[in-house]
Short mmCIF file of C-alpha atoms and ligand atoms in Angstrom, two decimals:
data_model
loop_
_atom_site.label_atom_id
_atom_site.label_comp_id
_atom_site.label_asym_id
_atom_site.label_seq_id
_atom_site.Cartn_x
_atom_site.Cartn_y
_atom_site.Cartn_z
CA UNK M 1 0.12 0.07 -0.05
CA UNK M 2 1.03 3.46 -0.64
CA UNK M 3 2.44 5.68 2.05
CA UNK M 4 -0.41 7.41 3.76
CA UNK M 5 0.10 11.38 3.91
CA UNK M 6 -0.91 13.42 6.80
CA UNK M 7 -1.98 17.01 7.33
CA UNK M 8 0.63 19.36 8.55
CA UNK M 9 0.90 19.41 12.51
CA UNK M 10 -1.73 22.32 13.81
CA UNK M 11 -3.57 22.50 10.76
CA UNK M 12 -6.83 20.76 11.16
CA UNK M 13 -9.39 19.32 9.10
CA UNK M 14 -12.95 20.26 9.66
CA UNK M 15 -14.68 17.18 9.21
CA UNK M 16 -18.32 16.64 7.84
CA UNK M 17 -19.76 15.99 11.50
CA UNK M 18 -18.02 19.33 12.92
CA UNK M 19 -19.00 21.41 9.96
CA UNK M 20 -22.52 22.07 10.87
CA UNK M 21 -21.63 23.81 14.18
CA UNK M 22 -19.19 25.85 12.23
CA UNK M 23 -21.83 26.73 9.75
CA UNK M 24 -24.30 27.90 12.65
CA UNK M 25 -21.51 29.99 14.32
CA UNK M 26 -20.74 31.89 10.94
CA UNK M 27 -24.21 32.18 10.16
CA UNK M 28 -24.78 34.00 13.67
CA UNK M 29 -21.87 36.04 13.42
CA UNK M 30 -22.78 37.34 10.02
CA UNK M 31 -26.31 38.16 11.19
CA UNK M 32 -24.97 40.16 14.25
CA UNK M 33 -22.38 41.95 12.03
CA UNK M 34 -25.16 42.79 9.53
CA UNK M 35 -27.37 44.07 12.64
CA UNK M 36 -24.64 46.72 13.19
CA UNK M 37 -24.33 47.40 9.42
CA UNK M 38 -20.80 45.99 9.02
CA UNK M 39 -20.03 44.82 5.57
CA UNK M 40 -17.68 42.06 4.36
CA UNK M 41 -14.40 42.45 2.71
CA UNK M 42 -12.58 39.59 1.23
CA UNK M 43 -8.98 39.75 1.29
CA UNK M 44 -5.97 37.62 -0.26
CA UNK M 45 -4.52 35.11 2.07
CA UNK M 46 -0.96 35.92 1.13
CA UNK M 47 0.54 39.66 1.38
CA UNK M 48 3.94 41.03 1.10
CA UNK M 49 6.12 40.33 4.22
CA UNK M 50 6.69 43.82 4.53
CA UNK M 51 3.23 44.72 5.08
CA UNK M 52 3.36 42.70 8.43
CA UNK M 53 6.81 43.78 9.31
CA UNK M 54 5.57 47.46 9.08
CA UNK M 55 2.19 47.05 10.82
CA UNK M 56 2.64 44.36 13.61
CA UNK M 57 6.01 45.62 14.59
CA UNK M 58 9.33 44.03 14.16
CA UNK M 59 10.06 42.74 17.63
CA UNK M 60 6.69 41.26 18.48
CA UNK M 61 6.42 37.37 18.72
CA UNK M 62 4.39 37.26 15.50
CA UNK M 63 7.00 39.06 13.32
CA UNK M 64 9.82 37.58 15.11
CA UNK M 65 9.01 33.81 15.02
CA UNK M 66 5.42 32.87 14.10
CA UNK M 67 5.32 33.91 10.46
CA UNK M 68 5.09 31.68 7.36
CA UNK M 69 7.34 33.39 5.30
CA UNK M 70 8.69 32.37 1.75
CA UNK M 71 10.09 33.83 -1.54
CA UNK M 72 7.92 33.24 -4.77
CA UNK M 73 9.42 31.97 -7.99
CA UNK M 74 10.12 35.97 -8.64
CA UNK M 75 12.13 36.31 -5.44
CA UNK M 76 9.72 38.54 -3.57
CA UNK M 77 9.23 38.01 0.24
CA UNK M 78 5.65 36.88 0.75
CA UNK M 79 3.88 35.84 4.04
CA UNK M 80 0.68 33.79 4.81
CA UNK M 81 -1.40 36.31 6.75
CA UNK M 82 -0.93 35.84 10.48
CA UNK M 83 -3.86 38.12 11.21
CA UNK M 84 -6.25 40.27 9.10
CA UNK M 85 -6.08 43.88 10.29
CA UNK M 86 -2.99 44.66 8.20
CA UNK M 87 -4.43 43.42 5.07
CA UNK M 88 -7.68 45.10 5.72
CA UNK M 89 -5.90 48.57 6.15
CA UNK M 90 -3.87 47.97 3.11
CA UNK M 91 -6.89 47.22 1.03
CA UNK M 92 -8.60 50.13 2.09
CA UNK M 93 -5.88 52.49 1.51
CA UNK M 94 -5.35 51.03 -1.83
CA UNK M 95 -8.80 51.31 -2.94
CA UNK M 96 -9.33 54.92 -1.53
CA UNK M 97 -12.15 53.56 0.90
CA UNK M 98 -11.00 55.92 3.49
CA UNK M 99 -11.27 59.26 1.83
CA UNK M 100 -13.74 61.43 3.78
CA UNK M 101 -15.74 58.52 4.75
CA UNK M 102 -16.29 56.19 7.45
CA UNK M 103 -16.05 52.22 7.13
CA UNK M 104 -17.67 49.56 9.09
CA UNK M 105 -15.99 46.31 7.62
CA UNK M 106 -15.60 42.58 8.68
CA UNK M 107 -13.71 39.55 7.19
CA UNK M 108 -13.40 36.07 8.08
CA UNK M 109 -10.92 33.28 7.23
CA UNK M 110 -7.73 31.35 7.95
CA UNK M 111 -4.79 32.81 9.57
CA UNK M 112 -1.38 31.08 9.90
CA UNK M 113 1.19 31.28 12.89
CA UNK M 114 3.97 28.90 13.52
CA UNK M 115 3.12 28.42 17.23
CA UNK M 116 3.47 25.49 19.15
CA UNK M 117 0.27 23.46 18.63
CA UNK M 118 -1.96 22.89 21.57
CA UNK M 119 -5.50 22.79 22.63
CA UNK M 120 -6.70 26.42 21.44
CA UNK M 121 -3.64 27.22 19.64
CA UNK M 122 -3.13 26.10 16.12
CA UNK M 123 -0.96 26.91 13.28
CA UNK M 124 -3.66 27.38 10.72
CA UNK M 125 -6.76 28.84 12.62
CA UNK M 126 -9.81 31.01 11.73
CA UNK M 127 -10.74 34.39 12.65
CA UNK M 128 -13.67 36.89 12.08
CA UNK M 129 -12.41 40.24 12.34
CA UNK M 130 -14.38 43.50 12.58
CA UNK M 131 -12.83 46.81 11.76
CA UNK M 132 -14.19 50.63 11.68
CA UNK M 133 -12.20 53.44 10.31
CA UNK M 134 -12.58 57.19 10.32
CA UNK M 135 -14.45 57.19 13.95
CA UNK M 136 -12.19 58.82 16.67
CA UNK M 137 -14.54 58.91 19.63
CA UNK M 138 -15.17 56.04 22.19
CA UNK M 139 -18.75 55.73 20.72
CA UNK M 140 -17.40 53.21 18.24
CA UNK M 141 -15.28 51.33 20.78
CA UNK M 142 -18.60 50.83 22.65
CA UNK M 143 -20.24 49.81 19.67
CA UNK M 144 -17.76 47.10 18.71
CA UNK M 145 -17.88 45.89 22.21
CA UNK M 146 -21.74 45.83 22.40
CA UNK M 147 -21.54 43.89 18.98
CA UNK M 148 -19.28 41.10 20.43
CA UNK M 149 -21.44 41.18 23.87
CA UNK M 150 -24.39 40.41 21.54
CA UNK M 151 -22.68 37.77 19.69
CA UNK M 152 -22.27 35.77 23.18
CA UNK M 153 -25.62 36.09 23.80
CA UNK M 154 -26.80 34.99 20.64
CA UNK M 155 -24.70 31.95 20.81
CA UNK M 156 -25.65 31.23 24.53
CA UNK M 157 -22.25 31.79 25.75
CA UNK M 158 -22.27 32.96 29.21
CA UNK M 159 -18.91 32.53 30.96
CA UNK M 160 -17.09 35.34 29.35
CA UNK M 161 -15.80 38.51 31.01
CA UNK M 162 -14.61 41.65 29.04
CA UNK M 163 -11.16 43.03 30.24
CA UNK M 164 -10.39 46.54 29.43
CA UNK M 165 -7.32 48.82 29.39
CA UNK M 166 -6.07 51.86 27.82
CA UNK M 167 -2.65 52.08 26.38
CA UNK M 168 -2.65 56.02 25.82
CA UNK M 169 -1.05 57.79 22.93
CA UNK M 170 2.45 56.61 21.79
CA UNK M 171 3.99 59.58 23.65
CA UNK M 172 2.26 58.58 26.96
CA UNK M 173 3.52 55.00 26.11
CA UNK M 174 7.08 55.88 25.53
CA UNK M 175 7.24 57.80 28.88
CA UNK M 176 5.72 54.73 30.65
CA UNK M 177 8.03 52.51 28.91
CA UNK M 178 10.98 54.32 30.37
CA UNK M 179 9.47 54.15 33.96
CA UNK M 180 8.96 50.44 33.46
CA UNK M 181 12.27 49.74 32.08
CA UNK M 182 13.70 51.62 35.24
CA UNK M 183 11.64 49.32 37.44
CA UNK M 184 12.45 45.94 35.73
CA UNK M 185 16.20 46.76 35.36
CA UNK M 186 16.50 47.64 39.26
CA UNK M 187 14.76 43.95 39.78
CA UNK M 188 16.41 42.41 37.06
CA UNK M 189 17.46 39.13 38.76
CA UNK M 190 13.57 38.50 39.30
CA UNK M 191 12.87 38.46 35.56
CA UNK M 192 12.83 35.13 33.81
CA UNK M 193 14.76 34.70 30.32
CA UNK M 194 11.78 35.53 28.12
CA UNK M 195 11.34 38.82 30.16
CA UNK M 196 14.89 39.72 30.17
CA UNK M 197 14.98 39.38 26.31
CA UNK M 198 11.77 41.33 26.22
CA UNK M 199 13.31 44.14 28.39
CA UNK M 200 15.59 45.06 25.56
CA UNK M 201 13.08 44.51 22.83
CA UNK M 202 9.48 45.06 23.98
CA UNK M 203 9.25 45.79 27.77
CA UNK M 204 5.37 46.29 27.81
CA UNK M 205 5.03 42.63 26.83
CA UNK M 206 6.69 41.48 30.03
CA UNK M 207 3.30 42.58 31.69
CA UNK M 208 1.59 40.16 29.58
CA UNK M 209 3.87 37.11 30.96
CA UNK M 210 2.12 33.90 31.95
CA UNK M 211 4.66 33.08 34.27
CA UNK M 212 3.24 32.69 37.82
CA UNK M 213 6.69 33.31 39.49
CA UNK M 214 6.59 36.94 37.96
CA UNK M 215 3.35 37.61 39.82
CA UNK M 216 4.86 39.39 42.62
CA UNK M 217 7.07 41.51 40.30
CA UNK M 218 4.18 42.48 37.92
CA UNK M 219 1.91 43.38 40.80
CA UNK M 220 3.92 46.04 42.05
CA UNK M 221 4.89 47.46 38.68
CA UNK M 222 3.99 51.11 37.92
CA UNK M 223 0.33 51.10 36.21
CA UNK M 224 0.13 52.20 32.74
CA UNK M 225 -3.17 53.74 33.71
CA UNK M 226 -1.48 56.16 35.89
CA UNK M 227 0.60 57.52 33.17
CA UNK M 228 -2.25 58.13 30.37
CA UNK M 229 -2.17 61.49 28.66
CA UNK M 230 -5.43 63.73 29.16
CA UNK M 231 -6.84 62.61 26.10
CA UNK M 232 -6.64 59.09 26.23
CA UNK M 233 -7.85 59.35 29.79
CA UNK M 234 -11.09 61.22 28.85
CA UNK M 235 -11.68 58.89 26.24
CA UNK M 236 -11.26 55.79 28.45
CA UNK M 237 -13.66 57.52 30.83
CA UNK M 238 -16.24 58.17 28.20
CA UNK M 239 -16.03 54.53 27.02
CA UNK M 240 -16.45 53.08 30.52
CA UNK M 241 -19.54 55.36 30.94
CA UNK M 242 -21.00 54.06 27.57
CA UNK M 243 -20.57 50.62 28.58
CA UNK M 244 -22.05 51.24 32.13
CA UNK M 245 -25.25 52.70 30.35
CA UNK M 246 -25.44 49.71 28.06
CA UNK M 247 -25.23 47.48 31.06
CA UNK M 248 -22.05 45.79 29.82
CA UNK M 249 -19.91 44.71 32.71
CA UNK M 250 -15.89 44.84 32.53
CA UNK M 251 -13.11 44.43 34.42
CA UNK M 252 -10.24 46.92 34.05
CA UNK M 253 -6.96 44.98 33.65
CA UNK M 254 -3.78 47.40 33.64
CA UNK M 255 -1.90 44.72 32.52
CA UNK M 256 -3.64 43.91 29.43
CA UNK M 257 -1.27 45.05 26.61
CA UNK M 258 -1.85 43.16 23.66
CA UNK M 259 0.81 41.48 21.50
CA UNK M 260 0.65 43.61 18.52
CA UNK M 261 2.59 47.07 18.45
CA UNK M 262 -0.04 49.11 16.39
CA UNK M 263 -2.63 49.55 19.49
CA UNK M 264 -3.13 52.72 21.36
CA UNK M 265 -5.88 54.12 23.58
CA UNK M 266 -8.63 51.34 23.82
CA UNK M 267 -7.57 47.53 24.15
CA UNK M 268 -9.91 44.94 25.31
CA UNK M 269 -10.35 41.22 25.48
CA UNK M 270 -12.99 38.73 26.24
CA UNK M 271 -11.79 35.93 28.39
CA UNK M 272 -13.14 32.46 29.63
CA UNK M 273 -11.98 30.33 32.41
CA UNK M 274 -13.69 27.45 30.63
CA UNK M 275 -10.96 26.80 28.01
CA UNK M 276 -8.06 26.28 30.14
CA UNK M 277 -4.83 28.34 29.16
CA UNK M 278 -6.17 29.44 25.77
CA UNK M 279 -8.88 31.61 27.34
CA UNK M 280 -9.23 34.63 25.05
CA UNK M 281 -11.87 34.11 22.63
CA UNK M 282 -11.87 37.94 21.31
CA UNK M 283 -9.39 40.47 21.14
CA UNK M 284 -9.05 43.94 19.82
CA UNK M 285 -8.43 47.63 20.47
CA UNK M 286 -7.52 50.96 18.71
CA UNK M 287 -4.90 51.60 16.21
CA UNK M 288 -5.17 55.22 15.32
CA UNK M 289 -1.43 55.57 13.95
CA UNK M 290 -1.57 52.42 11.81
CA UNK M 291 -3.02 53.63 8.51
CA UNK M 292 -0.86 56.57 8.18
CA UNK M 293 2.34 54.19 9.17
CA UNK M 294 0.97 52.13 6.09
CA UNK M 295 0.86 55.06 3.87
CA UNK M 296 -2.67 56.20 4.27
CA UNK M 297 -4.13 59.43 5.44
CA UNK M 298 -4.24 60.09 9.15
CA UNK M 299 -7.72 58.40 10.05
CA UNK M 300 -8.35 56.34 13.20
CA UNK M 301 -9.14 52.65 13.41
CA UNK M 302 -10.65 50.31 15.74
CA UNK M 303 -11.41 46.58 15.72
CA UNK M 304 -11.37 43.11 17.20
CA UNK M 305 -10.72 39.62 16.01
CA UNK M 306 -12.64 36.49 17.05
CA UNK M 307 -10.87 33.04 17.50
CA UNK M 308 -13.37 30.60 16.02
CA UNK M 309 -11.66 27.24 17.15
CA UNK M 310 -12.03 28.55 20.59
CA UNK M 311 -15.52 29.64 20.09
CA UNK M 312 -16.31 26.08 18.44
CA UNK M 313 -14.76 24.45 21.54
CA UNK M 314 -17.13 26.48 23.91
CA UNK M 315 -20.06 25.61 21.73
CA UNK M 316 -19.33 22.06 21.54
CA UNK M 317 -19.18 21.78 25.26
CA UNK M 318 -22.76 23.24 25.21
CA UNK M 319 -23.79 20.40 23.02
CA UNK M 320 -26.22 22.29 20.74
CA UNK M 321 -28.64 20.09 18.81
CA UNK M 322 -28.20 20.70 15.35
CA UNK M 323 -30.14 18.52 12.77
CA UNK M 324 -28.18 17.49 9.90
CA UNK M 325 -29.77 14.34 8.86
CA UNK M 326 -31.77 14.48 5.32
CA UNK M 327 -35.49 14.77 5.87
CA UNK M 328 -35.96 12.19 3.29
CA UNK M 329 -34.31 9.42 1.69
CA UNK M 330 -35.46 8.07 -1.86
CA UNK M 331 -35.79 4.71 -2.25
CA UNK M 332 -36.07 3.32 -5.83
CA UNK M 333 -36.53 -0.39 -7.11
CA UNK M 334 -36.79 -1.12 -10.56
CA UNK M 335 -35.74 0.45 -14.15
CA UNK M 336 -38.63 2.47 -14.31
CA UNK M 337 -38.47 3.96 -10.74
CA UNK M 338 -34.79 4.80 -11.17
CA UNK M 339 -35.77 6.74 -14.14
CA UNK M 340 -38.56 8.82 -12.55
CA UNK M 341 -36.74 8.79 -9.13
CA UNK M 342 -34.21 11.51 -10.30
CA UNK M 343 -36.96 13.55 -11.78
CA UNK M 344 -39.18 13.42 -8.61
CA UNK M 345 -36.30 14.28 -6.49
CA UNK M 346 -35.35 17.47 -8.54
CA UNK M 347 -39.04 18.39 -8.45
CA UNK M 348 -39.50 18.10 -4.58
CA UNK M 349 -36.35 20.23 -4.29
CA UNK M 350 -38.00 23.01 -6.42
CA UNK M 351 -41.23 22.62 -4.58
CA UNK M 352 -40.08 22.19 -0.70
CA UNK M 353 -37.89 24.87 0.59
CA UNK M 354 -34.87 23.87 2.86
CA UNK M 355 -35.48 20.07 2.10
CA UNK M 356 -32.76 17.86 2.52
CA UNK M 357 -33.35 14.88 0.40
CA UNK M 358 -30.83 12.14 -0.28
CA UNK M 359 -31.48 9.92 -3.12
CA UNK M 360 -30.46 6.32 -3.46
CA UNK M 361 -27.49 5.59 -5.69
CA UNK M 362 -26.08 2.51 -6.58
CA UNK M 363 -29.19 0.41 -6.83
CA UNK M 364 -30.12 -2.41 -4.66
CA UNK M 365 -33.22 -4.23 -3.49
CA UNK M 366 -35.75 -2.97 -1.03
CA UNK M 367 -34.05 -4.48 1.83
CA UNK M 368 -30.62 -3.05 1.25
CA UNK M 369 -32.18 0.73 0.34
CA UNK M 370 -34.08 0.63 3.66
CA UNK M 371 -31.08 -0.24 5.56
CA UNK M 372 -29.24 2.78 3.84
CA UNK M 373 -32.32 4.97 4.65
CA UNK M 374 -32.03 4.00 8.14
CA UNK M 375 -28.41 4.67 8.54
CA UNK M 376 -28.89 7.94 6.83
CA UNK M 377 -30.72 9.14 9.99
CA UNK M 378 -33.48 10.21 7.53
CA UNK M 379 -36.94 10.80 8.89
CA UNK M 380 -38.90 9.51 5.99
CA UNK M 381 -38.31 7.05 3.34
CA UNK M 382 -39.70 7.97 0.06
CA UNK M 383 -40.41 4.74 -1.83
CA UNK M 384 -40.70 4.33 -5.61
CA UNK M 385 -41.34 0.84 -6.80
CA UNK M 386 -43.04 -0.51 -10.00
CA UNK M 387 -46.64 0.02 -8.33
CA UNK M 388 -46.05 3.47 -7.53
CA UNK M 389 -44.70 4.28 -11.02
CA UNK M 390 -47.57 2.51 -12.53
CA UNK M 391 -50.01 4.32 -10.41
CA UNK M 392 -48.23 7.86 -10.42
CA UNK M 393 -47.99 7.73 -6.62
CA UNK M 394 -45.14 7.56 -3.83
CA UNK M 395 -45.20 5.62 -0.61
CA UNK M 396 -44.02 7.04 2.54
CA UNK M 397 -42.83 5.52 5.58
CA UNK M 398 -41.72 7.52 8.61
CA UNK M 399 -38.59 6.12 9.98
CA UNK M 400 -38.25 7.97 13.17
CA UNK M 401 -41.73 8.26 14.50
CA UNK M 402 -43.38 5.72 16.74
CA UNK M 403 -46.49 5.71 14.43
CA UNK M 404 -44.60 4.45 11.34
CA UNK M 405 -47.37 2.92 9.12
CA UNK M 406 -46.18 3.23 5.59
CA UNK M 407 -48.93 4.97 3.35
CA UNK M 408 -49.09 5.90 -0.31
CA UNK M 409 -49.75 9.51 -1.56
CA UNK M 410 -50.71 10.62 -5.01
CA UNK M 411 -47.46 12.02 -6.63
CA UNK M 412 -48.55 15.65 -6.60
CA UNK M 413 -49.38 15.53 -2.89
CA UNK M 414 -45.80 14.55 -1.72
CA UNK M 415 -44.37 18.04 -1.66
CA UNK M 416 -47.12 19.38 0.29
CA UNK M 417 -46.75 16.46 2.83
CA UNK M 418 -42.98 17.20 3.26
CA UNK M 419 -43.52 20.87 3.50
CA UNK M 420 -45.92 20.38 6.28
CA UNK M 421 -43.69 17.80 7.97
CA UNK M 422 -40.86 20.12 7.72
CA UNK M 423 -42.96 23.17 8.84
CA UNK M 424 -43.72 21.06 12.04
CA UNK M 425 -40.19 20.19 12.63
CA UNK M 426 -41.11 16.69 11.59
P1 LIG Q 501 -2.71 34.81 22.33
O1 LIG Q 501 -2.26 35.68 23.46
O2 LIG Q 501 -3.76 33.76 22.66
O3 LIG Q 501 -1.48 34.24 21.52
P2 LIG Q 501 -3.09 36.95 20.56
O4 LIG Q 501 -3.13 38.19 21.26
O5 LIG Q 501 -1.77 36.32 19.62
O6 LIG Q 501 -3.46 35.59 21.51
P3 LIG Q 501 -4.71 38.03 18.59
O7 LIG Q 501 -3.70 38.22 17.34
O8 LIG Q 501 -5.18 39.18 19.20
O9 LIG Q 501 -4.11 36.78 19.39
O10 LIG Q 501 -6.00 37.29 17.77
C1 LIG Q 501 -7.31 37.19 18.27
C2 LIG Q 501 -7.83 36.07 18.66
O11 LIG Q 501 -7.45 34.98 17.69
C3 LIG Q 501 -7.30 35.25 20.06
O12 LIG Q 501 -7.85 36.01 20.97
C4 LIG Q 501 -7.55 33.90 19.82
O13 LIG Q 501 -8.91 33.69 20.05
C5 LIG Q 501 -7.34 33.79 18.40
N1 LIG Q 501 -5.92 33.16 18.28
C6 LIG Q 501 -4.92 33.77 18.12
N2 LIG Q 501 -3.70 33.06 17.85
C7 LIG Q 501 -4.39 31.77 17.77
C8 LIG Q 501 -3.91 30.32 17.30
N3 LIG Q 501 -2.68 30.00 17.27
N4 LIG Q 501 -4.86 29.38 17.48
C9 LIG Q 501 -6.01 29.49 17.53
N5 LIG Q 501 -6.64 30.65 17.81
C10 LIG Q 501 -5.93 31.74 17.87
MG1 LIG Q 502 -0.33 34.85 19.99
#
């Protein structure tokens, strides 16, 4: 036998028995985004490497060690997108979508990061991102947070908390960074190896460390919130007031810094304890400088990204019942029945909205076909034998109901019968 090939580590197949849950999640996400009038933008999966280096930041985990970067045949350095914001901003600038107008956009699709695969952390994973451009005030930050809260509500997800912080302006952050470097330098021996490296490259990220040994050191570190510039402080206070009015609870987490360089002012994460270590299901914030940094005009941006694998894990734990079995299975015995059966199946699909009809393929006698009908999980067997063809009728046998007498209907009544059964949820 030829050697079997396997998928790349950290890149998962989504199998047929999982895809119904994905489809439901994607449908709810789409519906909620539409309720806030966000429009979809579809972006390439591959971009120039430079785009990510210039936006995410050279000394972030993503750019330093997580990107799938390769040279194409023409020698250009390209990268599988590790996130969606950079490409979205690039597209908006390129197509002039930010000239004297606001935008509310969303995108969905796979992202790629060379991380250590573990539960909730993969090398190909899926995000839905929402981004809003051209709005400076805290109202749009609040809208995005309300939108995400509505998603949890619509999905029946309860165990999530909103963590909120402000990173201030880049000037305020630079001043804070100096204070922080002084603090950590004075207590250098308490830093772990990773943090010592970050102290030189990206000291704010030390605050984000998950190492419990660092907790006392971090607890006493100067707080970012004490170093906010007046404008960022006012923005933050106004956002909190809006969330209070909307009845959305939040926790202030002064250690929430986010892993990407482009954020300023508002940052937030929705976190759950139910998923173990990978507990962030949605993360976002404001990135007012990014559009200019990528060659556009100075317009502000704010957005978030959802991690779909983590949401799926939460939904799967709630075990939602999703009906995917066919409504009906068409059994056909005899040459004439085979011929008429195909046309009947097509007609029923025309006439019964939402019908899931599986047609028997590969022939077989009544017994074999009934067995297949049964294993398909179908609610009804539709039976076409010689008699039915001769009398232009169809026999119906309920396969799941306790009352499962077979009965025969005139051919033109089958559609109405199935329509009624589907409406009554079978
Ligand atoms: P983390 O701290 O977990 O590494 P991050 O800050 O790198 O997250 P973002 O870039 O903000 O994550 O991505 C937004 C969301 O996408 C995350 O909150 C998470 O739900 C999801 N996500 C990020 N990386 C992965 C991954 N490797 N596998 C699965 N989901 C991921
Ligand atoms: Mg990460």
